Amino acid sequence: MDAFGCVRRCFAIGALAARNHLLGELRQEVLLGNEAIARGIVESGCHVVASYPGTPSSEILPAVVRFKKELGLATHVEWSINEKVAYEVALAASYTGKRGAVIMKQVGLNVAADPLMSSAYTGVKGGFVIICCDDPGPHSSQTEQDTRFFAMFAKVPALDPSSPREAKEMVKAAFELSEKHRMPVILRPAIRVSHARQNITFLPVQELERPADFEKDPGRWAATPPFRYILHKELNKKLASIEEEFEKSELNACDEGQDHTLGFIAGGTSYSVLTDTLRELGLDGRFPILKIGTPHPLPQKLVADFVAGCNQVLILEEPDAVIELQVLDKHKVLGRHNGVVPSAGELTPEVISQIVTAEMDKLGLELPPETDTRELATLVADLDLPVRRPRLCPGCMHRAAFFAMKRVLGSNAIYPSDIGCYTLGLNLKAVDTCLDMGGAVTIASGLYQAYHQDGKDVPIAATIGDSTFLHAGVPALANAVHNQARFILIILDNSITAMTGMQPTADSGILADGRQGQRVAIKDLVRACGVGFIEEMDPYRVRDFEALVKRAREYSRQPDGGIAVLIAKRPCVLYDPTPLQENPVRVAVTEECDGCQYCQLAFECPALVLNEALDRVVIDRRICVNCGVCIEACPKECIVEA
Amino acid sequence: MKPSNEMDLKLILSGVGGQGVLFATRIFSESALALGCDILGSETHGMSQRGGSVISHLKIGVYASPLIRHGTADVLISFDEDEVYRTLAFVRRGGLCFVNSSRGDFWDAGVEAYLARNEITAHSFGADKIALELGSPRSSNLALIGYAVSVPQLPFGHDEIKATIERITPSRFRVVNLEAFEAGYRREQ
Ligand code: SF4
Ligand code: SF4
């Protein structure tokens, strides 16, 4: 194996981590970036932690629970109903002088934008940190939005870690900054930090005696518009002094280089990718790099001095041009505004090496030869490998519900859906829209109104998961009922937030740390919204479920009818396989199967595979979970109980 | 070639959701940590875990970024016959590649020529078969790891990988995982 002559660049935080590493006697563990962040939260003595799950942020809260239990701490942890709620619960802790943290993915901050904007004005008392994970790519999100823009918009500081180790240290820095300036602070790890793994040293937990003490101060906590004007001026002052502080902060650092024909400004993941890429290209230590750990407010003097010292400066950051936009004099700057850096997609090592190589070309620098993989792309494309799209698990109850729904309502019906595993119903053509959390219900009502206005009756069946319904579906349903919309709403209740890694919902009553809390039943909420047709059924009973869909459709058309809600109820097979183990239905495909593949297209269980030699579908026993639902999926009745 | 705390290795593991790619990655990262190395890696979470392509990057040594660039990985271990092609571009000239396949003539001729031109040593090994014979299809990842460790160029020894498997496997799979690892190591086909 090659051994690269590697020199670790010791910027402040790295150096601290390295020192701890040398201490040796401290415990070290390989942690996911998100677990490292959780460790940082716990080590900072944070008292209240609230979150709503979403990739790439979901693993933080469970890791807080782990450390809380290991250390016997009294930390309050909760999976809140949605991000806005989580934000405000943690914020209120800070009102009392305690430390609070709220955790979400980047689009979650859209939901929590309201309290973010307002709390920037009111400020905080105990340290309050918003941990908001970005998803450049995107890998698992509906947008590539940049949380650092939200920081600019709300006028709050943002810290941008480049590795799990640094993320953990930055959590502490964020709490201190927040407490010092009495304002919310955003920590923005990107997915490659959240889902990176690194060996992390455990440090002792900071013990903060902070009895709750809410001091009444209506001019702040309940400020009316005239006071808000004053608070805004105060906020501007805070921001200016934070910028001053960032000029000298260890969170920003300069890696020296003797060649000033080009300099780099980079932050977060892009900084770490750049560092490794330059080393691989034999350019280690050649060009100066300004690492920005505090992208907002940008330390303007630091940046201007750096730019002044270079002929040109290439800015690498993701997913958007937040540092670049703040740079006042752009005439030496290469980046997104002049097309040097792509404006969509992740800045992977391949993309960054291409950008750097092109610049080196312009400088007339020759680079060492590299493995040329370009021809491989064509060779592999010629192999026509099957597309590997994500699919619902074998035995997933969503599939049964979708199949029954489609068989009754056909392909002329409109199927608004939502965010969760069941978005994969796309493959079954049972999902026509997926906008945002709760969008299934609102889009269904809007569609109804648009057609109804023209005197048209089009079947509309919306699907939404249990957790998503609780998150944003409840007000949407109340609104739809009130405005007399008519459609079928199928709540896919698998008793868990499955896609993000099995977080309990309020309907299950289970709390974030596993204890039993008060249950909030979905059915009761639906009833309270004024829905007149509510039925609950296990969708594995495909025929009965179909009959239910038919009745629901009739109800939505009859004069005294309205919205019909079906709760399809059965636990996620990954979360709770016991019902299947207790009552397995072993299936087989008969020799009459002619390989038409209808079942694969319309039902798409991954365990149904075409055996080309036999020219018929067979069951992949390694992954079949014996749910027996596919018996319904073959129109020629070739799938039977074995 | 075998273990040291100055290891410098870039390893890609690829497969499909459910094949245990992440667990396999843990085995290598925990073993490296036990040797006193720094590790940094990146994994796929979220929706692709539902049967989509899963790829894990693992860098052992002193690195800043968890991602491995095309053409720079020392080793690729792939648990799937299709995914190996999709992730082959990561392997550097002179690197090593392992694929879970019982077909002796696994490689496509064009790709095989590419491998030869780039001096990439490719091994295919029927790990699924071993795991199936042991009655534990899910242990196939362990069998392939066993095989890979038996190749002297891989800078991990039998004993420390075995120790890691013993340490991190949940108890109900421990015996069968170790059996699969050993069978792979002995190259039982
Ligand atoms: S994890 Fe659960 S809900 Fe998600 S696809 Fe699999 S079975 Fe369905
Ligand atoms: S019984 Fe049928 S539907 Fe259920 S997992 Fe097996 S093949 Fe899939």
Coordinates of C-alpha atoms in Angstrom, one line a residue, chain A residues 27 54 170 180 225 243 259 268 278 313 334 338 356 380 416 437 476 496 509 518 540 619:
Chain A
R27 CA -11.9 6.8 26.3
G54 CA -35.0 13.6 9.4
M170 CA -18.1 23.4 17.9
K180 CA -22.1 35.3 25.9
P225 CA -43.6 46.0 17.6
E243 CA -18.1 39.5 13.7
D259 CA 2.6 30.2 -3.8
G268 CA -17.1 22.7 6.2
L278 CA -4.5 18.8 -2.7
V313 CA -9.0 33.2 -4.6
L334 CA -13.5 32.4 -8.5
N338 CA -18.5 33.1 -12.4
V356 CA -8.6 22.4 -8.9
V380 CA -19.8 -0.2 -17.1
P416 CA -51.2 13.1 -3.4
M437 CA -44.4 17.4 5.3
A476 CA -54.4 20.6 7.2
I496 CA -43.2 4.2 14.0
G509 CA -47.1 6.9 23.5
Q518 CA -49.2 9.8 27.4
Y540 CA -53.0 -7.1 4.7
I619 CA -39.9 -16.3 -4.4

